[in-house]
mmCIF file of C-alpha atoms in Angstrom:
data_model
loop_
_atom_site.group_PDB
_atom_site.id
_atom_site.type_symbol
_atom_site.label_atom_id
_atom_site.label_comp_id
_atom_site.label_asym_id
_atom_site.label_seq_id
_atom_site.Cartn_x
_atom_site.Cartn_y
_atom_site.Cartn_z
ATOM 1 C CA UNK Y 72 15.909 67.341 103.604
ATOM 2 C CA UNK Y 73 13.095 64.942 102.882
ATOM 3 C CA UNK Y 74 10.917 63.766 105.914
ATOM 4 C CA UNK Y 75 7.733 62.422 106.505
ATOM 5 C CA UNK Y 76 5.132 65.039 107.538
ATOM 6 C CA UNK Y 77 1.474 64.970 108.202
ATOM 7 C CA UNK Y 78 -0.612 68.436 108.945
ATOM 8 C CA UNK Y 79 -3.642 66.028 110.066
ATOM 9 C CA UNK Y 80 -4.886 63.110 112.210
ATOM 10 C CA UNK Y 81 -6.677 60.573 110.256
ATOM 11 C CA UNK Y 82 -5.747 57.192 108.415
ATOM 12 C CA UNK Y 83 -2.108 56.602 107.223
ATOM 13 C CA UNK Y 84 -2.786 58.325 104.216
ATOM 14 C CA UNK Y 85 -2.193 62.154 105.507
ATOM 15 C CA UNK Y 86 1.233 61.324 105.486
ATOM 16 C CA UNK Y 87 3.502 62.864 102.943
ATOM 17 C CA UNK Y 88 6.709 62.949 101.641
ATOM 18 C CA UNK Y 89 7.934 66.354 102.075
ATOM 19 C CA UNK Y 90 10.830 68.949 101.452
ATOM 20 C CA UNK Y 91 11.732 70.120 105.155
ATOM 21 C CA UNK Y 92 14.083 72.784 106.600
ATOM 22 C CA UNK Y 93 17.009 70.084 108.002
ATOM 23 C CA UNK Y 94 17.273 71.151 111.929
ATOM 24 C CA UNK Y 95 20.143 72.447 113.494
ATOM 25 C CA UNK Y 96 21.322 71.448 116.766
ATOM 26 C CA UNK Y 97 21.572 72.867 119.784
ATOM 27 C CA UNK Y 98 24.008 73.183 122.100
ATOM 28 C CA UNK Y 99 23.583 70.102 123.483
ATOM 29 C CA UNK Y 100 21.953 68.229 120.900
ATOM 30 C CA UNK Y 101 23.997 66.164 118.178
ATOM 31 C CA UNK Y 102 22.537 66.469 114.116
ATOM 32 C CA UNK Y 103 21.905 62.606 113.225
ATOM 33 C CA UNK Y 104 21.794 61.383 109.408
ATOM 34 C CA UNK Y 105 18.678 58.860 109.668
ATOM 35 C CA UNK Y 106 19.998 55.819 108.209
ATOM 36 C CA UNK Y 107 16.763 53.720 109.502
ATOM 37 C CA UNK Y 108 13.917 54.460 112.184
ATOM 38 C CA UNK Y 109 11.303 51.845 113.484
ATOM 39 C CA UNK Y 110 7.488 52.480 113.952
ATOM 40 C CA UNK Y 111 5.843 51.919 117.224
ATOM 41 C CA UNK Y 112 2.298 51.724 118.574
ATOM 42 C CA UNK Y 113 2.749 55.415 119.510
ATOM 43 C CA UNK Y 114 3.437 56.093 115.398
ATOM 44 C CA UNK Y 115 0.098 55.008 115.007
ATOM 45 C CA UNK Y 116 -1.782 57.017 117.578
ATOM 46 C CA UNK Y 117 0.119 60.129 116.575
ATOM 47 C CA UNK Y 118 -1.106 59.865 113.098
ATOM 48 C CA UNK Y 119 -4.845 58.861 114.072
ATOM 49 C CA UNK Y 120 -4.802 61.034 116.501
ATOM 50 C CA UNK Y 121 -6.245 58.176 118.836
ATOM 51 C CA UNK Y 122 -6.881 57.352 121.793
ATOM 52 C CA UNK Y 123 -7.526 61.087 123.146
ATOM 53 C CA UNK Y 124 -4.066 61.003 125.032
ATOM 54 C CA UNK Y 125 -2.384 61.158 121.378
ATOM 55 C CA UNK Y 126 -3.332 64.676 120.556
ATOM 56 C CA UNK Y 127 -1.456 65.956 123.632
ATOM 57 C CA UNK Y 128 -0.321 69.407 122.625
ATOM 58 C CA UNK Y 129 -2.381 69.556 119.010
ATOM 59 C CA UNK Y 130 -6.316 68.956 119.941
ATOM 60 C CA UNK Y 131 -7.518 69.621 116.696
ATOM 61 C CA UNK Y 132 -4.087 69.466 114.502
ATOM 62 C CA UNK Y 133 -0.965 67.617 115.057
ATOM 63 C CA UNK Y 134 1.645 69.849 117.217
ATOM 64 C CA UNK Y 135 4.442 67.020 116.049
ATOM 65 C CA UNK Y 136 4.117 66.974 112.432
ATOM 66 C CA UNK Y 137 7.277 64.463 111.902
ATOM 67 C CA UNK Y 138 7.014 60.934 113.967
ATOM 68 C CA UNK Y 139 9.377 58.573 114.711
ATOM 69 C CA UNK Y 140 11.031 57.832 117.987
ATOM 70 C CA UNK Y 141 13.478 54.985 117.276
ATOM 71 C CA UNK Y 142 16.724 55.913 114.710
ATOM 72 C CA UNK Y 143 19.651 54.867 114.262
ATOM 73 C CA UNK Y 144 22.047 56.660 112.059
ATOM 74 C CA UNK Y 145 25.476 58.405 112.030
ATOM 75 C CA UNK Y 146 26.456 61.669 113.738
ATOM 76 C CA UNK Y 147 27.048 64.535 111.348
ATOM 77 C CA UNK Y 148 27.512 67.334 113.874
ATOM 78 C CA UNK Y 149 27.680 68.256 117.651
ATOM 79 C CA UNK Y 150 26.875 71.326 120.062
ATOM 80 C CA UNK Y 151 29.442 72.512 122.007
ATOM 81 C CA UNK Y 152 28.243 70.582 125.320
ATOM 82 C CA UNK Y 153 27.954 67.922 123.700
ATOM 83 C CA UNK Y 154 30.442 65.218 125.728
ATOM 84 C CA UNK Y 155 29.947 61.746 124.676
ATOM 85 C CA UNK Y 156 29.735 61.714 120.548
ATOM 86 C CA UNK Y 157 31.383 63.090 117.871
ATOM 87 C CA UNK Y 158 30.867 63.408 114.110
ATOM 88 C CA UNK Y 159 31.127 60.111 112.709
ATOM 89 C CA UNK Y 160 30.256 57.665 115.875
ATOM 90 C CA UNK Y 161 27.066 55.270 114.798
ATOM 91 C CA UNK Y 162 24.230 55.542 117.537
ATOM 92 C CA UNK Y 163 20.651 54.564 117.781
ATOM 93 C CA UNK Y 164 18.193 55.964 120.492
ATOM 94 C CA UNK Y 165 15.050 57.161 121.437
ATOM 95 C CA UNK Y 166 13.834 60.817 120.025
ATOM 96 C CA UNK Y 167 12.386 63.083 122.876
ATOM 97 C CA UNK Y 168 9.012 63.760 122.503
ATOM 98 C CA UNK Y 169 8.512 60.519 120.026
ATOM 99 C CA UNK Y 170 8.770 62.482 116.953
ATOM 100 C CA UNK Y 171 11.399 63.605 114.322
ATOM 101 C CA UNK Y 172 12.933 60.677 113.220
ATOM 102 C CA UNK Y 173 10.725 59.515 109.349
ATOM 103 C CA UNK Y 174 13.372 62.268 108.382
ATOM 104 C CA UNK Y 175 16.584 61.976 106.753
ATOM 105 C CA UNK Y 176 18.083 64.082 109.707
ATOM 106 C CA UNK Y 177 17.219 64.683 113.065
ATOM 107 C CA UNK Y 178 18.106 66.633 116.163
ATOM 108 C CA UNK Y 179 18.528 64.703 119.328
ATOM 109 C CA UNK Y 180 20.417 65.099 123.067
ATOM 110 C CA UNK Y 181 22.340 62.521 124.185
ATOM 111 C CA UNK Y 182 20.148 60.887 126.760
ATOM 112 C CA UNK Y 183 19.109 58.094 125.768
ATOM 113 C CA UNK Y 184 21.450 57.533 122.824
ATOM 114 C CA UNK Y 185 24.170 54.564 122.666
ATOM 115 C CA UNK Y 186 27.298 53.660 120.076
ATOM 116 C CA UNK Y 187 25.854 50.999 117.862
ATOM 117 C CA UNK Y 188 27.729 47.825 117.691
ATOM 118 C CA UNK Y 189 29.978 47.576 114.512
ATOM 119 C CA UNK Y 190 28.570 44.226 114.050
ATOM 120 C CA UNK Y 191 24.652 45.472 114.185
ATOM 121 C CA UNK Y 192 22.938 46.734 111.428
ATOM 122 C CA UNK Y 193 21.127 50.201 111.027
ATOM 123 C CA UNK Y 194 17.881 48.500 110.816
ATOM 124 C CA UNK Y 195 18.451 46.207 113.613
ATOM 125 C CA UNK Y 196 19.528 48.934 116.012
ATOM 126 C CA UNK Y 197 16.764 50.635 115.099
ATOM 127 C CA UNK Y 198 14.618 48.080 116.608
ATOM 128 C CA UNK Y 199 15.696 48.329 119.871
ATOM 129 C CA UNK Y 200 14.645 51.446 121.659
ATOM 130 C CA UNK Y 201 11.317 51.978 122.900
ATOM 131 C CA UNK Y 202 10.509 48.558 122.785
ATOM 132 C CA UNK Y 203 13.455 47.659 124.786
ATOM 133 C CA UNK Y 204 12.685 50.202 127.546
ATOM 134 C CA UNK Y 205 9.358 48.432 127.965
ATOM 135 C CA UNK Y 206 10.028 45.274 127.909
ATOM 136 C CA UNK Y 207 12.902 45.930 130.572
ATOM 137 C CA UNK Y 208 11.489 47.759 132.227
ATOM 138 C CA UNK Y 209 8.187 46.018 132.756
ATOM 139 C CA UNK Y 210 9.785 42.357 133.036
ATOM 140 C CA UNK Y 211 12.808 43.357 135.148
ATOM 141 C CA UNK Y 212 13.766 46.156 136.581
ATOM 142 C CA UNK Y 213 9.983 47.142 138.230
ATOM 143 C CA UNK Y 214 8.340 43.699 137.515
ATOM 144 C CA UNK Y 215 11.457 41.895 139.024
ATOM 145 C CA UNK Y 216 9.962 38.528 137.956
ATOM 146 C CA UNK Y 217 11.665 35.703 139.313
ATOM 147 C CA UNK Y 218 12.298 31.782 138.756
ATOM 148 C CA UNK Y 219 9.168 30.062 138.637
ATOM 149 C CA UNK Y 220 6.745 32.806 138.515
ATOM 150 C CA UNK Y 221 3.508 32.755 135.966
ATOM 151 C CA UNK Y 222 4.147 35.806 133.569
ATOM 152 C CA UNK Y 223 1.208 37.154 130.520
ATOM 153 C CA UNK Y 224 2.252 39.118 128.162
ATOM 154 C CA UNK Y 225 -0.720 41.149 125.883
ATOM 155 C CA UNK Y 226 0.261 41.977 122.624
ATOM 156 C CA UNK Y 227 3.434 39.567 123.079
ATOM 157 C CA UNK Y 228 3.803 39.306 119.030
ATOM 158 C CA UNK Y 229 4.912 43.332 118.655
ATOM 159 C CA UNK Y 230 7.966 44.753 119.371
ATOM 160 C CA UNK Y 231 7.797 45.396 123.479
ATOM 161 C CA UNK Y 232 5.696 41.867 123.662
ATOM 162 C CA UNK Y 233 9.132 40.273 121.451
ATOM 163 C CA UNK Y 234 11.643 41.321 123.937
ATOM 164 C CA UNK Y 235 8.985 40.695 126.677
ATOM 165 C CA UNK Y 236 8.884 37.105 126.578
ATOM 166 C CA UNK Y 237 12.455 36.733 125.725
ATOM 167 C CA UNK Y 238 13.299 38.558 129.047
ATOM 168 C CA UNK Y 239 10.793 36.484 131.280
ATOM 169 C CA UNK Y 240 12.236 33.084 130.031
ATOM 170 C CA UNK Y 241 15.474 34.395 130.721
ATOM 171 C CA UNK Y 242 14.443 35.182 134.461
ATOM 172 C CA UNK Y 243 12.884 31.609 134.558
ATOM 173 C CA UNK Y 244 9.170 32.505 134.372
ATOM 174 C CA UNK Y 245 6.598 30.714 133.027
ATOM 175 C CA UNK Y 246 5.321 32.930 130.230
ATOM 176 C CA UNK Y 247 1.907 33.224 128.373
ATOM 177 C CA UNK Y 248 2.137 35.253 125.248
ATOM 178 C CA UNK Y 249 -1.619 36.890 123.834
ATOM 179 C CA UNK Y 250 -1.844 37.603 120.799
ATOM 180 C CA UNK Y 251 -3.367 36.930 116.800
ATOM 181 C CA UNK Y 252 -3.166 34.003 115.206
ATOM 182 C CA UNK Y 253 -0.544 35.071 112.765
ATOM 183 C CA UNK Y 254 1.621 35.650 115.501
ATOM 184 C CA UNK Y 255 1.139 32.479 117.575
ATOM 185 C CA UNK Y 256 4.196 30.624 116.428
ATOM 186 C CA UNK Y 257 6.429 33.482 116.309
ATOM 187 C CA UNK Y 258 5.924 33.554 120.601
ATOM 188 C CA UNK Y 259 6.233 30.150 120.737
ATOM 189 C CA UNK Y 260 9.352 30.170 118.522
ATOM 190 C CA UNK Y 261 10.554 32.859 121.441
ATOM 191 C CA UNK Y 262 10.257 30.639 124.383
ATOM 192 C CA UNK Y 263 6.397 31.158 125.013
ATOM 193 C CA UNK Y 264 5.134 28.280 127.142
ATOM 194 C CA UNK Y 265 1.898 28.929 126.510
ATOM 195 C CA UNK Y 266 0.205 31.492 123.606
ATOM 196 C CA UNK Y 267 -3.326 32.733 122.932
ATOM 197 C CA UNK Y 268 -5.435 33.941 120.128
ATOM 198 C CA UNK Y 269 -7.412 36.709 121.943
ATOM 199 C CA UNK Y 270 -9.719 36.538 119.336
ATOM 200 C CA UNK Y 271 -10.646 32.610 120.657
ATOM 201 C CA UNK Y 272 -10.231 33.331 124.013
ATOM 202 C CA UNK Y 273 -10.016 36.129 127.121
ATOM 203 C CA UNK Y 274 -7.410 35.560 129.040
ATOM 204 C CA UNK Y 275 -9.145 37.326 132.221
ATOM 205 C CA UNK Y 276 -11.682 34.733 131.938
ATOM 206 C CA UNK Y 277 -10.407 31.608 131.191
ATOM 207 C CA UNK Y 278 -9.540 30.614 135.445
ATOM 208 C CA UNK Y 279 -6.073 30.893 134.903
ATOM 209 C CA UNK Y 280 -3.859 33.669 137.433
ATOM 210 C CA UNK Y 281 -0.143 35.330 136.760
ATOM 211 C CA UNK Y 282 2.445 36.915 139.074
ATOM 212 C CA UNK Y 283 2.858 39.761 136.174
ATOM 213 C CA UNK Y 284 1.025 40.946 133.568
ATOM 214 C CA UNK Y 285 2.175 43.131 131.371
ATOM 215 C CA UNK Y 286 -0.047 44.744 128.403
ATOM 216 C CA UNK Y 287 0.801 46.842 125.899
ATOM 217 C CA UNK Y 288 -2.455 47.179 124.290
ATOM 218 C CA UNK Y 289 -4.811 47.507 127.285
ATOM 219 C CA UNK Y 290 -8.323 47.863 126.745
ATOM 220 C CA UNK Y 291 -10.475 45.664 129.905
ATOM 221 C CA UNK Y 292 -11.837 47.133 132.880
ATOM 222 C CA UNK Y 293 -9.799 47.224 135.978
ATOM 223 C CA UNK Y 294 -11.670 44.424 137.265
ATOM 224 C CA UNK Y 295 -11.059 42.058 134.454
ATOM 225 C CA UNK Y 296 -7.108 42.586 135.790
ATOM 226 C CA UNK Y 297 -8.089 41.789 138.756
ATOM 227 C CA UNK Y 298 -9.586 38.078 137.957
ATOM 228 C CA UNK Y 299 -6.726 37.156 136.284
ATOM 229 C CA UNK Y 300 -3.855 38.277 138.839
ATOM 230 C CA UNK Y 301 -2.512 35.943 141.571
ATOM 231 C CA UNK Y 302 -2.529 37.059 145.126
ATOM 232 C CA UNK Y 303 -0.186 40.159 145.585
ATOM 233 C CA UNK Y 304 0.296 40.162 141.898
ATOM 234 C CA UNK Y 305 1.092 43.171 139.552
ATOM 235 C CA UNK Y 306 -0.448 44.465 135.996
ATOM 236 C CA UNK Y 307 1.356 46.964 134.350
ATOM 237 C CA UNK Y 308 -0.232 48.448 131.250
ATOM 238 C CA UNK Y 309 2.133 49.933 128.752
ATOM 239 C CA UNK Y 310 -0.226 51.191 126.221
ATOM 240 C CA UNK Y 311 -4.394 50.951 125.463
ATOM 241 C CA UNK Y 312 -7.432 52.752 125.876
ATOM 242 C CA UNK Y 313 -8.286 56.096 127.828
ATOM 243 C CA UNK Y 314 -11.011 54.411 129.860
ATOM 244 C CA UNK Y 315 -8.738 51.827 131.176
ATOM 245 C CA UNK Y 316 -6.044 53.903 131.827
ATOM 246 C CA UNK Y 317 -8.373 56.168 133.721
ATOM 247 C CA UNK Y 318 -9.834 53.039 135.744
ATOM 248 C CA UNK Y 319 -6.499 52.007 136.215
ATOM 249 C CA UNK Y 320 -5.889 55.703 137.988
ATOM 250 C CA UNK Y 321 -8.829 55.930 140.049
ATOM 251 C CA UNK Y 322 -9.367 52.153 140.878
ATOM 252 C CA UNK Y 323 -6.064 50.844 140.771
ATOM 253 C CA UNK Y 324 -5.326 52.397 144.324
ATOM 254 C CA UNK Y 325 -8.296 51.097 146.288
ATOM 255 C CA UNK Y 326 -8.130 47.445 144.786
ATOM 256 C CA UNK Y 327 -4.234 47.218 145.768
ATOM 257 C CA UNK Y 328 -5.487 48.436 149.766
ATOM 258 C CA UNK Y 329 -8.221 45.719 149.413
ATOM 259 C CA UNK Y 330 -6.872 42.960 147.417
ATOM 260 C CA UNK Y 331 -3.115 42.912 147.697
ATOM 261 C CA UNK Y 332 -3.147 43.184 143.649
ATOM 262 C CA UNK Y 333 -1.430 45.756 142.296
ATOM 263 C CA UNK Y 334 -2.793 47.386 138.955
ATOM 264 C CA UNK Y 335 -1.201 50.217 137.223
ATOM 265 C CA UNK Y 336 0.996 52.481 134.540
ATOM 266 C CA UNK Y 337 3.757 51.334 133.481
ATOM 267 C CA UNK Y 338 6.090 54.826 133.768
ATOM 268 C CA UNK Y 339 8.402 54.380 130.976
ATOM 269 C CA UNK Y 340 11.932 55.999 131.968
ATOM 270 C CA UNK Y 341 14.103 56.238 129.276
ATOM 271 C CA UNK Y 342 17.946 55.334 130.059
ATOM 272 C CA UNK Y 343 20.736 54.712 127.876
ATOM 273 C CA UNK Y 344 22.400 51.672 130.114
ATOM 274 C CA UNK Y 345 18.786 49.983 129.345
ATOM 275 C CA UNK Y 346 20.501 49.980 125.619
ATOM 276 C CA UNK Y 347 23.497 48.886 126.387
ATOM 277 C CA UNK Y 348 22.206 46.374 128.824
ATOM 278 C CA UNK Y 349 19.855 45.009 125.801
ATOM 279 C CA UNK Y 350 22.711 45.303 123.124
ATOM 280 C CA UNK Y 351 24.731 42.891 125.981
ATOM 281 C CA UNK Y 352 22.270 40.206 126.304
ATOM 282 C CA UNK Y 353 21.954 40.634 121.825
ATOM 283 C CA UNK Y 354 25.360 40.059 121.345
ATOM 284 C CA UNK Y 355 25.846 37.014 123.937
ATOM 285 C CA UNK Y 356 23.000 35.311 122.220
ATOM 286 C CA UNK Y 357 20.742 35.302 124.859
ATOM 287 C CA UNK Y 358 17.910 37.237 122.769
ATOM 288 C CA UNK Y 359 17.336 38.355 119.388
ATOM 289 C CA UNK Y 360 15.791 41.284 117.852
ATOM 290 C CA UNK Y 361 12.937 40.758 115.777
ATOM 291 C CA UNK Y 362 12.396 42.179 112.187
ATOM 292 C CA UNK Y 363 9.164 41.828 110.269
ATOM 293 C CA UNK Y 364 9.407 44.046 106.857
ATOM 294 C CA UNK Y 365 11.621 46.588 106.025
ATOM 295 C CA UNK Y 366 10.084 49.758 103.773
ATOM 296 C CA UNK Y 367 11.818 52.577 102.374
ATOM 297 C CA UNK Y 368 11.086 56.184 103.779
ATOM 298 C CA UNK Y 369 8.572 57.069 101.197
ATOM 299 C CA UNK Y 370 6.677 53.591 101.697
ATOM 300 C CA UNK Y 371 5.911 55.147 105.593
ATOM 301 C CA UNK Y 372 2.314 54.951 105.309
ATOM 302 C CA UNK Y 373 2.098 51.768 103.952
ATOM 303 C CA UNK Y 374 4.502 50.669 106.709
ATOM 304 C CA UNK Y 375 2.791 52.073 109.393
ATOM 305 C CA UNK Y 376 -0.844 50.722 108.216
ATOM 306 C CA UNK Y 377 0.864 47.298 108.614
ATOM 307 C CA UNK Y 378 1.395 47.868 111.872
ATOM 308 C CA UNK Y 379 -2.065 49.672 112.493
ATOM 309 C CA UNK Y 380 -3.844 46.368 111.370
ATOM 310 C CA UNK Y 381 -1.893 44.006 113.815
ATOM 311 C CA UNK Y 382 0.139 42.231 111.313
ATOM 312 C CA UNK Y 383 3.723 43.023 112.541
ATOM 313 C CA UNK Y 384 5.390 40.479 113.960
ATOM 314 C CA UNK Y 385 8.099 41.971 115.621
ATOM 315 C CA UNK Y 386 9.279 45.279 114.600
ATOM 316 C CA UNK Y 387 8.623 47.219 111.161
ATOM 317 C CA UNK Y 388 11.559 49.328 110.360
ATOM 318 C CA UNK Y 389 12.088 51.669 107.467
ATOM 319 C CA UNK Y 390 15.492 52.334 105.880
ATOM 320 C CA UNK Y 391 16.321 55.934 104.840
ATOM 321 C CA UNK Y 392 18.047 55.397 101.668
ATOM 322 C CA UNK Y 393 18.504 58.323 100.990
ATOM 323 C CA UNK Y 394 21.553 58.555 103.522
ATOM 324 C CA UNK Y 395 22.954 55.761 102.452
ATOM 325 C CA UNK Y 396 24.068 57.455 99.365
ATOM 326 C CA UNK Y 397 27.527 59.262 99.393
#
């Protein structure tokens, strides 16, 4: 099969298009034909190898040489335990481990993995994984935000921030949304109340307080989260740097036992009634997924330096044409 590998860290260009051995599944794994896969923030690191946290299991070469967390696709074949699928269903998930899915097959359990809708797209299902399970995650099920409360979202013009703000409005919050200026209108156009071009303006120093915070891209000190939190208010950071993630470890503890404020990782459990949950509230028309570009498999690099340079709005998704041919 064809897949995108990389036997490198360093700019998008390491990856190549490449003639793979096509997996076979386990037991309890089912063999997926790609049809599309999105790219996430964690594409990104795994490719530059950046921050540190990225080269978990390959210090000086990539462990993972195929990324790509989020498919969707059809079922070709199942292991014997498998229970809930069978060749032919159409499901989109999250890959264990983040990695195997710029390929034209992949291996996969069935955690995490839901029927698509007939009436959703490839692409759109696609979409919806990883940055579902933050946004949900973070906004409602461990941020339980509530009607009236002030909610910031950092990096609200990417996939996680998309849902993100969609999700607070729909729990009645009064939502911020941080981001570039190409992506200003796109938050508003979400339900943002208010937005911000971080590159005008810090959002920990500008007076203003939140019940929730929620940052997918965090690089301040602990102390900057601090400032900007309400009384007994919560950060959760998603995604960012190694210092603040550190600081957020070793600090985070003593400033909630002498402020109240509650600063921390955001522990990312992966669950497939969180997709089925988002795919509800999709096809009531409550939210909507969000779609930047679409590239083909072998445009990958150019597709994920799109995203590298903070131009998605939304999600980037490639389509594996390949499968698409019978």
């Amino acid at each position: 099969m064809k897949a995108i590998v990389h036997h490198e860290y360093g700019s998008p260009d390491v990856l190549k298009l490449e003639e793979v051995q096509k997996p076979t599944p386990t037991d309890n794994q089912l063999l997926i034909k790609v049809c599309a896969v999105s790219i996430n923030r964690s594409d990104w690191e795994g490719v530059t190898g950046k921050p540190l946290y990225a080269r978990i299991g390959g210090l000086i070469k990539p462990n993972n040489k195929i990324l790509g967390s989020d498919i969707a696709g059809t079922v070709e074949a199942v292991g014997k335990d498998v229970k809930q699928f069978k060749p032919g269903d159409e499901v989109f998930g999250l890959m264990m481990n983040y990695g195997g899915g710029f390929a034209e097959y992949a291996c996969k359990s069935e955690r995490a993995l839901a029927l698509k809708p007939a009436g959703m797209t490839f692409e759109e299902a696609a979409a919806i994984p990883q940055a579902a399970f933050i946004a949900l995650q973070g906004i409602r099920e461990k941020g339980q935000v509530r009607p009236g409360q002030k909610v910031l979202i950092n990096g609200a013009g990417g996939g996680a921030g998309t849902f993100a703000i969609q999700l607070a409005k729909l729990a009645g919050a009064e939502v911020t949304g941080v981001d570039n200026a190409e992506k200003l209108e796109l938050m508003r156009s979400l339900g943002a109340d208010h937005v911000i071009d971080y590159t005008r303006e810090d959002f920990t120093k500008n007076g203003k307080q939140y019940d929730l915070i929620l940052d997918v891209i965090a690089n301040r000190s602990v102390f900057a989260y601090k400032r900007a939190l309400k009384p007994n208010g919560t950060c959760f950071m998603a995604g960012g740097s190694v210092v603040t993630m550190f600081q957020m470890l070793l600090l985070g503890p003593w400033i909630r036992k002498m402020t109240g404020k509650n600063i921390r990782l955001l522990v990312v459990q992966t669950d497939a009634k969180d997709l089925v949950y988002i795919i509800e509230l999709i096809k009531s028309g409550k939210i909507v997924t969000v779609i930047d570009k679409r590239y083909s498999l072998s445009e990958a690099a150019e597709a994920l330096s799109y995203l590298g340079e903070g131009h998605a709005k939304g999600k980037v998704v490639i389509t594996v044409e390949q499968n698409n041919k019978t």
